[in-house]
Amino acid sequence: EFNFTHMTMTGNFQVTVNALRFPTYEGLGAGTAGGLMIREDLTAGARNAFLTLTADQGVLFQNRTTKAGSTNVNTPETIGTSTTTWSDVRDQLNDGKPVAFRLTRTGDAITAEYSLDGTTFKAATGSPVTLTGLAKSVEVGLGITAATPDTGGELRVSEMILRDLKVTPQ
């Protein structure tokens, strides 16, 4: 299952949001996620860039660079030293500190970044990604996905709390 709350943006822009909790799920598999997405359009299989927070892996950047192609899922992020794991992101959220996400569009390039302090951003693994020939107007917003649809599971996005969404033309 996939849901996308979005708006149309034209030209270059930057979008940010703060995640205050992991998505929670019951009866759904690993990979249930929520975060920022840029899509070329609203059709199934559209090219996209998606910076997500998953309950089982932490921060992930995934993208689809060809229409109806496979989704590229990059290695989960580490924060700080190479020994830091998703549990550090969990601890950050459990301490009431948000994890900030930012996607920036510059022409055909989409840069994905995240921050634990809201000021210093780190490029996500696999960023930037180029969506060659990307239309001037694209859809941007909050995406949520459940990895195993139709299993009677429940994704409680309201408990994830994505807050302070800002879109700024560049």
mmCIF file with all atom_site columns, C-alpha atoms in Angstrom:
data_model
loop_
_atom_site.group_PDB
_atom_site.id
_atom_site.type_symbol
_atom_site.label_atom_id
_atom_site.label_alt_id
_atom_site.label_comp_id
_atom_site.label_asym_id
_atom_site.label_entity_id
_atom_site.label_seq_id
_atom_site.pdbx_PDB_ins_code
_atom_site.Cartn_x
_atom_site.Cartn_y
_atom_site.Cartn_z
_atom_site.occupancy
_atom_site.B_iso_or_equiv
_atom_site.pdbx_formal_charge
_atom_site.auth_seq_id
_atom_site.auth_comp_id
_atom_site.auth_asym_id
_atom_site.auth_atom_id
_atom_site.pdbx_PDB_model_num
ATOM 1   C CA . GLU A 1 1   ? 0.000  0.000  0.000   1.00 0.00 ? 1   GLU A CA 1
ATOM 2   C CA . PHE A 1 2   ? 1.171  3.523  -0.765  1.00 0.00 ? 2   PHE A CA 1
ATOM 3   C CA . ASN A 1 3   ? -0.246 6.938  0.099   1.00 0.00 ? 3   ASN A CA 1
ATOM 4   C CA . PHE A 1 4   ? 1.104  10.289 -1.051  1.00 0.00 ? 4   PHE A CA 1
ATOM 5   C CA . THR A 1 5   ? -0.031 13.703 0.207   1.00 0.00 ? 5   THR A CA 1
ATOM 6   C CA . HIS A 1 6   ? 1.357  16.099 -2.357  1.00 0.00 ? 6   HIS A CA 1
ATOM 7   C CA . MET A 1 7   ? 1.359  19.392 -4.208  1.00 0.00 ? 7   MET A CA 1
ATOM 8   C CA . THR A 1 8   ? 2.676  20.428 -7.605  1.00 0.00 ? 8   THR A CA 1
ATOM 9   C CA . MET A 1 9   ? 5.946  22.389 -7.661  1.00 0.00 ? 9   MET A CA 1
ATOM 10  C CA . THR A 1 10  ? 7.520  24.018 -10.681 1.00 0.00 ? 10  THR A CA 1
ATOM 11  C CA . GLY A 1 11  ? 11.223 24.619 -11.206 1.00 0.00 ? 11  GLY A CA 1
ATOM 12  C CA . ASN A 1 12  ? 13.924 24.245 -8.587  1.00 0.00 ? 12  ASN A CA 1
ATOM 13  C CA . PHE A 1 13  ? 12.956 23.948 -4.923  1.00 0.00 ? 13  PHE A CA 1
ATOM 14  C CA . GLN A 1 14  ? 13.884 22.546 -1.537  1.00 0.00 ? 14  GLN A CA 1
ATOM 15  C CA . VAL A 1 15  ? 11.494 20.664 0.750   1.00 0.00 ? 15  VAL A CA 1
ATOM 16  C CA . THR A 1 16  ? 12.108 19.780 4.402   1.00 0.00 ? 16  THR A CA 1
ATOM 17  C CA . VAL A 1 17  ? 10.204 17.961 7.120   1.00 0.00 ? 17  VAL A CA 1
ATOM 18  C CA . ASN A 1 18  ? 10.918 16.780 10.669  1.00 0.00 ? 18  ASN A CA 1
ATOM 19  C CA . ALA A 1 19  ? 10.194 13.196 11.679  1.00 0.00 ? 19  ALA A CA 1
ATOM 20  C CA . LEU A 1 20  ? 9.373  12.910 15.369  1.00 0.00 ? 20  LEU A CA 1
ATOM 21  C CA . ARG A 1 21  ? 8.796  9.135  15.566  1.00 0.00 ? 21  ARG A CA 1
ATOM 22  C CA . PHE A 1 22  ? 9.271  5.967  13.585  1.00 0.00 ? 22  PHE A CA 1
ATOM 23  C CA . PRO A 1 23  ? 6.210  4.692  11.737  1.00 0.00 ? 23  PRO A CA 1
ATOM 24  C CA . THR A 1 24  ? 4.529  1.965  13.746  1.00 0.00 ? 24  THR A CA 1
ATOM 25  C CA . TYR A 1 25  ? 2.918  -1.062 12.247  1.00 0.00 ? 25  TYR A CA 1
ATOM 26  C CA . GLU A 1 26  ? 1.141  -4.224 13.244  1.00 0.00 ? 26  GLU A CA 1
ATOM 27  C CA . GLY A 1 27  ? 1.112  -7.238 10.973  1.00 0.00 ? 27  GLY A CA 1
ATOM 28  C CA . LEU A 1 28  ? 3.157  -5.489 8.293   1.00 0.00 ? 28  LEU A CA 1
ATOM 29  C CA . GLY A 1 29  ? 6.605  -6.515 7.135   1.00 0.00 ? 29  GLY A CA 1
ATOM 30  C CA . ALA A 1 30  ? 9.952  -4.804 7.259   1.00 0.00 ? 30  ALA A CA 1
ATOM 31  C CA . GLY A 1 31  ? 10.272 -1.753 5.041   1.00 0.00 ? 31  GLY A CA 1
ATOM 32  C CA . THR A 1 32  ? 7.185  0.073  6.246   1.00 0.00 ? 32  THR A CA 1
ATOM 33  C CA . ALA A 1 33  ? 8.232  3.697  5.853   1.00 0.00 ? 33  ALA A CA 1
ATOM 34  C CA . GLY A 1 34  ? 7.310  7.352  5.659   1.00 0.00 ? 34  GLY A CA 1
ATOM 35  C CA . GLY A 1 35  ? 9.124  10.456 4.467   1.00 0.00 ? 35  GLY A CA 1
ATOM 36  C CA . LEU A 1 36  ? 9.672  13.013 1.708   1.00 0.00 ? 36  LEU A CA 1
ATOM 37  C CA . MET A 1 37  ? 9.075  12.209 -1.936  1.00 0.00 ? 37  MET A CA 1
ATOM 38  C CA . ILE A 1 38  ? 9.438  13.891 -5.306  1.00 0.00 ? 38  ILE A CA 1
ATOM 39  C CA . ARG A 1 39  ? 7.533  12.150 -8.142  1.00 0.00 ? 39  ARG A CA 1
ATOM 40  C CA . GLU A 1 40  ? 7.531  13.038 -11.813 1.00 0.00 ? 40  GLU A CA 1
ATOM 41  C CA . ASP A 1 41  ? 3.759  12.409 -11.875 1.00 0.00 ? 41  ASP A CA 1
ATOM 42  C CA . LEU A 1 42  ? 1.037  10.405 -10.134 1.00 0.00 ? 42  LEU A CA 1
ATOM 43  C CA . THR A 1 43  ? 0.996  7.364  -12.413 1.00 0.00 ? 43  THR A CA 1
ATOM 44  C CA . ALA A 1 44  ? 1.999  3.929  -11.138 1.00 0.00 ? 44  ALA A CA 1
ATOM 45  C CA . GLY A 1 45  ? 5.697  3.318  -11.743 1.00 0.00 ? 45  GLY A CA 1
ATOM 46  C CA . ALA A 1 46  ? 6.555  7.036  -11.962 1.00 0.00 ? 46  ALA A CA 1
ATOM 47  C CA . ARG A 1 47  ? 10.178 8.023  -11.505 1.00 0.00 ? 47  ARG A CA 1
ATOM 48  C CA . ASN A 1 48  ? 10.810 9.325  -8.001  1.00 0.00 ? 48  ASN A CA 1
ATOM 49  C CA . ALA A 1 49  ? 13.190 10.098 -5.159  1.00 0.00 ? 49  ALA A CA 1
ATOM 50  C CA . PHE A 1 50  ? 12.079 9.065  -1.643  1.00 0.00 ? 50  PHE A CA 1
ATOM 51  C CA . LEU A 1 51  ? 13.968 9.830  1.584   1.00 0.00 ? 51  LEU A CA 1
ATOM 52  C CA . THR A 1 52  ? 12.356 7.649  4.227   1.00 0.00 ? 52  THR A CA 1
ATOM 53  C CA . LEU A 1 53  ? 12.398 6.644  7.850   1.00 0.00 ? 53  LEU A CA 1
ATOM 54  C CA . THR A 1 54  ? 11.716 2.957  8.433   1.00 0.00 ? 54  THR A CA 1
ATOM 55  C CA . ALA A 1 55  ? 10.972 1.295  11.742  1.00 0.00 ? 55  ALA A CA 1
ATOM 56  C CA . ASP A 1 56  ? 13.404 -1.536 11.073  1.00 0.00 ? 56  ASP A CA 1
ATOM 57  C CA . GLN A 1 57  ? 16.347 0.138  9.267   1.00 0.00 ? 57  GLN A CA 1
ATOM 58  C CA . GLY A 1 58  ? 16.271 3.857  10.037  1.00 0.00 ? 58  GLY A CA 1
ATOM 59  C CA . VAL A 1 59  ? 16.985 6.412  7.293   1.00 0.00 ? 59  VAL A CA 1
ATOM 60  C CA . LEU A 1 60  ? 16.908 5.133  3.690   1.00 0.00 ? 60  LEU A CA 1
ATOM 61  C CA . PHE A 1 61  ? 17.105 6.855  0.309   1.00 0.00 ? 61  PHE A CA 1
ATOM 62  C CA . GLN A 1 62  ? 15.399 5.069  -2.527  1.00 0.00 ? 62  GLN A CA 1
ATOM 63  C CA . ASN A 1 63  ? 14.655 6.106  -6.081  1.00 0.00 ? 63  ASN A CA 1
ATOM 64  C CA . ARG A 1 64  ? 13.309 4.949  -9.412  1.00 0.00 ? 64  ARG A CA 1
ATOM 65  C CA . THR A 1 65  ? 15.229 6.468  -12.325 1.00 0.00 ? 65  THR A CA 1
ATOM 66  C CA . THR A 1 66  ? 13.305 4.810  -15.177 1.00 0.00 ? 66  THR A CA 1
ATOM 67  C CA . LYS A 1 67  ? 9.541  4.781  -15.703 1.00 0.00 ? 67  LYS A CA 1
ATOM 68  C CA . ALA A 1 68  ? 8.108  1.461  -14.432 1.00 0.00 ? 68  ALA A CA 1
ATOM 69  C CA . GLY A 1 69  ? 11.646 0.370  -13.554 1.00 0.00 ? 69  GLY A CA 1
ATOM 70  C CA . SER A 1 70  ? 12.936 -1.177 -10.374 1.00 0.00 ? 70  SER A CA 1
ATOM 71  C CA . THR A 1 71  ? 13.271 0.877  -7.206  1.00 0.00 ? 71  THR A CA 1
ATOM 72  C CA . ASN A 1 72  ? 16.864 1.383  -6.093  1.00 0.00 ? 72  ASN A CA 1
ATOM 73  C CA . VAL A 1 73  ? 17.123 1.050  -2.311  1.00 0.00 ? 73  VAL A CA 1
ATOM 74  C CA . ASN A 1 74  ? 20.408 2.343  -0.938  1.00 0.00 ? 74  ASN A CA 1
ATOM 75  C CA . THR A 1 75  ? 22.222 1.110  2.139   1.00 0.00 ? 75  THR A CA 1
ATOM 76  C CA . PRO A 1 76  ? 20.641 2.336  5.407   1.00 0.00 ? 76  PRO A CA 1
ATOM 77  C CA . GLU A 1 77  ? 22.309 5.457  6.707   1.00 0.00 ? 77  GLU A CA 1
ATOM 78  C CA . THR A 1 78  ? 24.766 5.612  9.517   1.00 0.00 ? 78  THR A CA 1
ATOM 79  C CA . ILE A 1 79  ? 24.919 8.780  11.548  1.00 0.00 ? 79  ILE A CA 1
ATOM 80  C CA . GLY A 1 80  ? 28.329 9.998  12.712  1.00 0.00 ? 80  GLY A CA 1
ATOM 81  C CA . THR A 1 81  ? 30.878 7.189  12.891  1.00 0.00 ? 81  THR A CA 1
ATOM 82  C CA . SER A 1 82  ? 30.750 4.056  10.784  1.00 0.00 ? 82  SER A CA 1
ATOM 83  C CA . THR A 1 83  ? 29.685 2.040  13.835  1.00 0.00 ? 83  THR A CA 1
ATOM 84  C CA . THR A 1 84  ? 26.475 4.014  14.348  1.00 0.00 ? 84  THR A CA 1
ATOM 85  C CA . THR A 1 85  ? 23.291 2.133  13.453  1.00 0.00 ? 85  THR A CA 1
ATOM 86  C CA . TRP A 1 86  ? 19.600 2.825  13.101  1.00 0.00 ? 86  TRP A CA 1
ATOM 87  C CA . SER A 1 87  ? 19.303 2.434  16.873  1.00 0.00 ? 87  SER A CA 1
ATOM 88  C CA . ASP A 1 88  ? 21.012 5.821  17.215  1.00 0.00 ? 88  ASP A CA 1
ATOM 89  C CA . VAL A 1 89  ? 18.224 7.349  15.140  1.00 0.00 ? 89  VAL A CA 1
ATOM 90  C CA . ARG A 1 90  ? 15.725 5.508  17.360  1.00 0.00 ? 90  ARG A CA 1
ATOM 91  C CA . ASP A 1 91  ? 17.402 6.895  20.489  1.00 0.00 ? 91  ASP A CA 1
ATOM 92  C CA . GLN A 1 92  ? 17.320 10.404 19.000  1.00 0.00 ? 92  GLN A CA 1
ATOM 93  C CA . LEU A 1 93  ? 13.581 10.115 18.378  1.00 0.00 ? 93  LEU A CA 1
ATOM 94  C CA . ASN A 1 94  ? 12.941 8.521  21.774  1.00 0.00 ? 94  ASN A CA 1
ATOM 95  C CA . ASP A 1 95  ? 14.704 11.505 23.363  1.00 0.00 ? 95  ASP A CA 1
ATOM 96  C CA . GLY A 1 96  ? 12.159 13.797 21.657  1.00 0.00 ? 96  GLY A CA 1
ATOM 97  C CA . LYS A 1 97  ? 14.652 15.141 19.101  1.00 0.00 ? 97  LYS A CA 1
ATOM 98  C CA . PRO A 1 98  ? 13.505 15.161 15.462  1.00 0.00 ? 98  PRO A CA 1
ATOM 99  C CA . VAL A 1 99  ? 15.350 13.833 12.451  1.00 0.00 ? 99  VAL A CA 1
ATOM 100 C CA . ALA A 1 100 ? 15.144 16.408 9.640   1.00 0.00 ? 100 ALA A CA 1
ATOM 101 C CA . PHE A 1 101 ? 14.813 15.338 6.002   1.00 0.00 ? 101 PHE A CA 1
ATOM 102 C CA . ARG A 1 102 ? 15.526 17.550 2.999   1.00 0.00 ? 102 ARG A CA 1
ATOM 103 C CA . LEU A 1 103 ? 15.138 17.009 -0.742  1.00 0.00 ? 103 LEU A CA 1
ATOM 104 C CA . THR A 1 104 ? 16.465 19.617 -3.170  1.00 0.00 ? 104 THR A CA 1
ATOM 105 C CA . ARG A 1 105 ? 15.644 19.732 -6.866  1.00 0.00 ? 105 ARG A CA 1
ATOM 106 C CA . THR A 1 106 ? 18.113 21.469 -9.173  1.00 0.00 ? 106 THR A CA 1
ATOM 107 C CA . GLY A 1 107 ? 17.156 20.742 -12.771 1.00 0.00 ? 107 GLY A CA 1
ATOM 108 C CA . ASP A 1 108 ? 17.198 16.961 -13.201 1.00 0.00 ? 108 ASP A CA 1
ATOM 109 C CA . ALA A 1 109 ? 19.214 16.350 -10.002 1.00 0.00 ? 109 ALA A CA 1
ATOM 110 C CA . ILE A 1 110 ? 17.566 15.456 -6.683  1.00 0.00 ? 110 ILE A CA 1
ATOM 111 C CA . THR A 1 111 ? 19.734 15.720 -3.562  1.00 0.00 ? 111 THR A CA 1
ATOM 112 C CA . ALA A 1 112 ? 18.611 13.841 -0.442  1.00 0.00 ? 112 ALA A CA 1
ATOM 113 C CA . GLU A 1 113 ? 19.945 14.910 2.969   1.00 0.00 ? 113 GLU A CA 1
ATOM 114 C CA . TYR A 1 114 ? 19.141 14.377 6.632   1.00 0.00 ? 114 TYR A CA 1
ATOM 115 C CA . SER A 1 115 ? 20.142 15.996 9.923   1.00 0.00 ? 115 SER A CA 1
ATOM 116 C CA . LEU A 1 116 ? 20.018 15.210 13.623  1.00 0.00 ? 116 LEU A CA 1
ATOM 117 C CA . ASP A 1 117 ? 20.421 18.830 14.698  1.00 0.00 ? 117 ASP A CA 1
ATOM 118 C CA . GLY A 1 118 ? 18.332 20.544 11.998  1.00 0.00 ? 118 GLY A CA 1
ATOM 119 C CA . THR A 1 119 ? 21.336 22.592 10.888  1.00 0.00 ? 119 THR A CA 1
ATOM 120 C CA . THR A 1 120 ? 24.080 20.271 9.676   1.00 0.00 ? 120 THR A CA 1
ATOM 121 C CA . PHE A 1 121 ? 22.804 18.082 6.842   1.00 0.00 ? 121 PHE A CA 1
ATOM 122 C CA . LYS A 1 122 ? 24.511 14.964 5.504   1.00 0.00 ? 122 LYS A CA 1
ATOM 123 C CA . ALA A 1 123 ? 23.964 13.629 1.987   1.00 0.00 ? 123 ALA A CA 1
ATOM 124 C CA . ALA A 1 124 ? 22.172 10.285 2.022   1.00 0.00 ? 124 ALA A CA 1
ATOM 125 C CA . THR A 1 125 ? 23.838 7.270  0.444   1.00 0.00 ? 125 THR A CA 1
ATOM 126 C CA . GLY A 1 126 ? 23.021 7.306  -3.281  1.00 0.00 ? 126 GLY A CA 1
ATOM 127 C CA . SER A 1 127 ? 22.446 11.073 -3.381  1.00 0.00 ? 127 SER A CA 1
ATOM 128 C CA . PRO A 1 128 ? 22.233 12.954 -5.619  1.00 0.00 ? 128 PRO A CA 1
ATOM 129 C CA . VAL A 1 129 ? 20.210 11.049 -8.180  1.00 0.00 ? 129 VAL A CA 1
ATOM 130 C CA . THR A 1 130 ? 19.560 12.276 -11.725 1.00 0.00 ? 130 THR A CA 1
ATOM 131 C CA . LEU A 1 131 ? 16.132 11.877 -13.324 1.00 0.00 ? 131 LEU A CA 1
ATOM 132 C CA . THR A 1 132 ? 17.087 12.796 -16.899 1.00 0.00 ? 132 THR A CA 1
ATOM 133 C CA . GLY A 1 133 ? 14.480 14.896 -18.693 1.00 0.00 ? 133 GLY A CA 1
ATOM 134 C CA . LEU A 1 134 ? 12.443 15.544 -15.543 1.00 0.00 ? 134 LEU A CA 1
ATOM 135 C CA . ALA A 1 135 ? 9.424  17.729 -16.298 1.00 0.00 ? 135 ALA A CA 1
ATOM 136 C CA . LYS A 1 136 ? 9.488  21.316 -15.050 1.00 0.00 ? 136 LYS A CA 1
ATOM 137 C CA . SER A 1 137 ? 6.464  20.590 -12.806 1.00 0.00 ? 137 SER A CA 1
ATOM 138 C CA . VAL A 1 138 ? 6.600  17.608 -10.411 1.00 0.00 ? 138 VAL A CA 1
ATOM 139 C CA . GLU A 1 139 ? 4.697  16.339 -7.387  1.00 0.00 ? 139 GLU A CA 1
ATOM 140 C CA . VAL A 1 140 ? 6.279  16.792 -3.961  1.00 0.00 ? 140 VAL A CA 1
ATOM 141 C CA . GLY A 1 141 ? 5.073  15.767 -0.522  1.00 0.00 ? 141 GLY A CA 1
ATOM 142 C CA . LEU A 1 142 ? 4.835  13.111 2.163   1.00 0.00 ? 142 LEU A CA 1
ATOM 143 C CA . GLY A 1 143 ? 4.780  9.469  1.179   1.00 0.00 ? 143 GLY A CA 1
ATOM 144 C CA . ILE A 1 144 ? 3.981  6.443  3.320   1.00 0.00 ? 144 ILE A CA 1
ATOM 145 C CA . THR A 1 145 ? 4.228  2.824  2.333   1.00 0.00 ? 145 THR A CA 1
ATOM 146 C CA . ALA A 1 146 ? 3.424  -0.538 3.870   1.00 0.00 ? 146 ALA A CA 1
ATOM 147 C CA . ALA A 1 147 ? 5.713  -3.281 2.639   1.00 0.00 ? 147 ALA A CA 1
ATOM 148 C CA . THR A 1 148 ? 3.149  -6.085 2.737   1.00 0.00 ? 148 THR A CA 1
ATOM 149 C CA . PRO A 1 149 ? -0.272 -4.932 1.518   1.00 0.00 ? 149 PRO A CA 1
ATOM 150 C CA . ASP A 1 150 ? -3.537 -6.770 2.009   1.00 0.00 ? 150 ASP A CA 1
ATOM 151 C CA . THR A 1 151 ? -2.415 -8.805 5.008   1.00 0.00 ? 151 THR A CA 1
ATOM 152 C CA . GLY A 1 152 ? -4.798 -7.271 7.483   1.00 0.00 ? 152 GLY A CA 1
ATOM 153 C CA . GLY A 1 153 ? -1.987 -5.184 8.957   1.00 0.00 ? 153 GLY A CA 1
ATOM 154 C CA . GLU A 1 154 ? -2.297 -1.623 10.128  1.00 0.00 ? 154 GLU A CA 1
ATOM 155 C CA . LEU A 1 155 ? 0.093  1.250  9.527   1.00 0.00 ? 155 LEU A CA 1
ATOM 156 C CA . ARG A 1 156 ? -0.387 3.990  12.110  1.00 0.00 ? 156 ARG A CA 1
ATOM 157 C CA . VAL A 1 157 ? 1.046  6.986  10.295  1.00 0.00 ? 157 VAL A CA 1
ATOM 158 C CA . SER A 1 158 ? -0.561 9.409  12.710  1.00 0.00 ? 158 SER A CA 1
ATOM 159 C CA . GLU A 1 159 ? 1.797  8.039  15.334  1.00 0.00 ? 159 GLU A CA 1
ATOM 160 C CA . MET A 1 160 ? 4.845  8.720  13.125  1.00 0.00 ? 160 MET A CA 1
ATOM 161 C CA . ILE A 1 161 ? 4.337  12.491 13.179  1.00 0.00 ? 161 ILE A CA 1
ATOM 162 C CA . LEU A 1 162 ? 5.906  14.226 10.192  1.00 0.00 ? 162 LEU A CA 1
ATOM 163 C CA . ARG A 1 163 ? 5.864  17.910 11.073  1.00 0.00 ? 163 ARG A CA 1
ATOM 164 C CA . ASP A 1 164 ? 6.982  21.341 9.908   1.00 0.00 ? 164 ASP A CA 1
ATOM 165 C CA . LEU A 1 165 ? 6.812  20.651 6.172   1.00 0.00 ? 165 LEU A CA 1
ATOM 166 C CA . LYS A 1 166 ? 8.375  23.549 4.248   1.00 0.00 ? 166 LYS A CA 1
ATOM 167 C CA . VAL A 1 167 ? 8.740  23.974 0.494   1.00 0.00 ? 167 VAL A CA 1
ATOM 168 C CA . THR A 1 168 ? 11.019 26.782 -0.679  1.00 0.00 ? 168 THR A CA 1
ATOM 169 C CA . PRO A 1 169 ? 11.571 27.753 -4.344  1.00 0.00 ? 169 PRO A CA 1
ATOM 170 C CA . GLN A 1 170 ? 15.281 27.947 -5.175  1.00 0.00 ? 170 GLN A CA 1
#
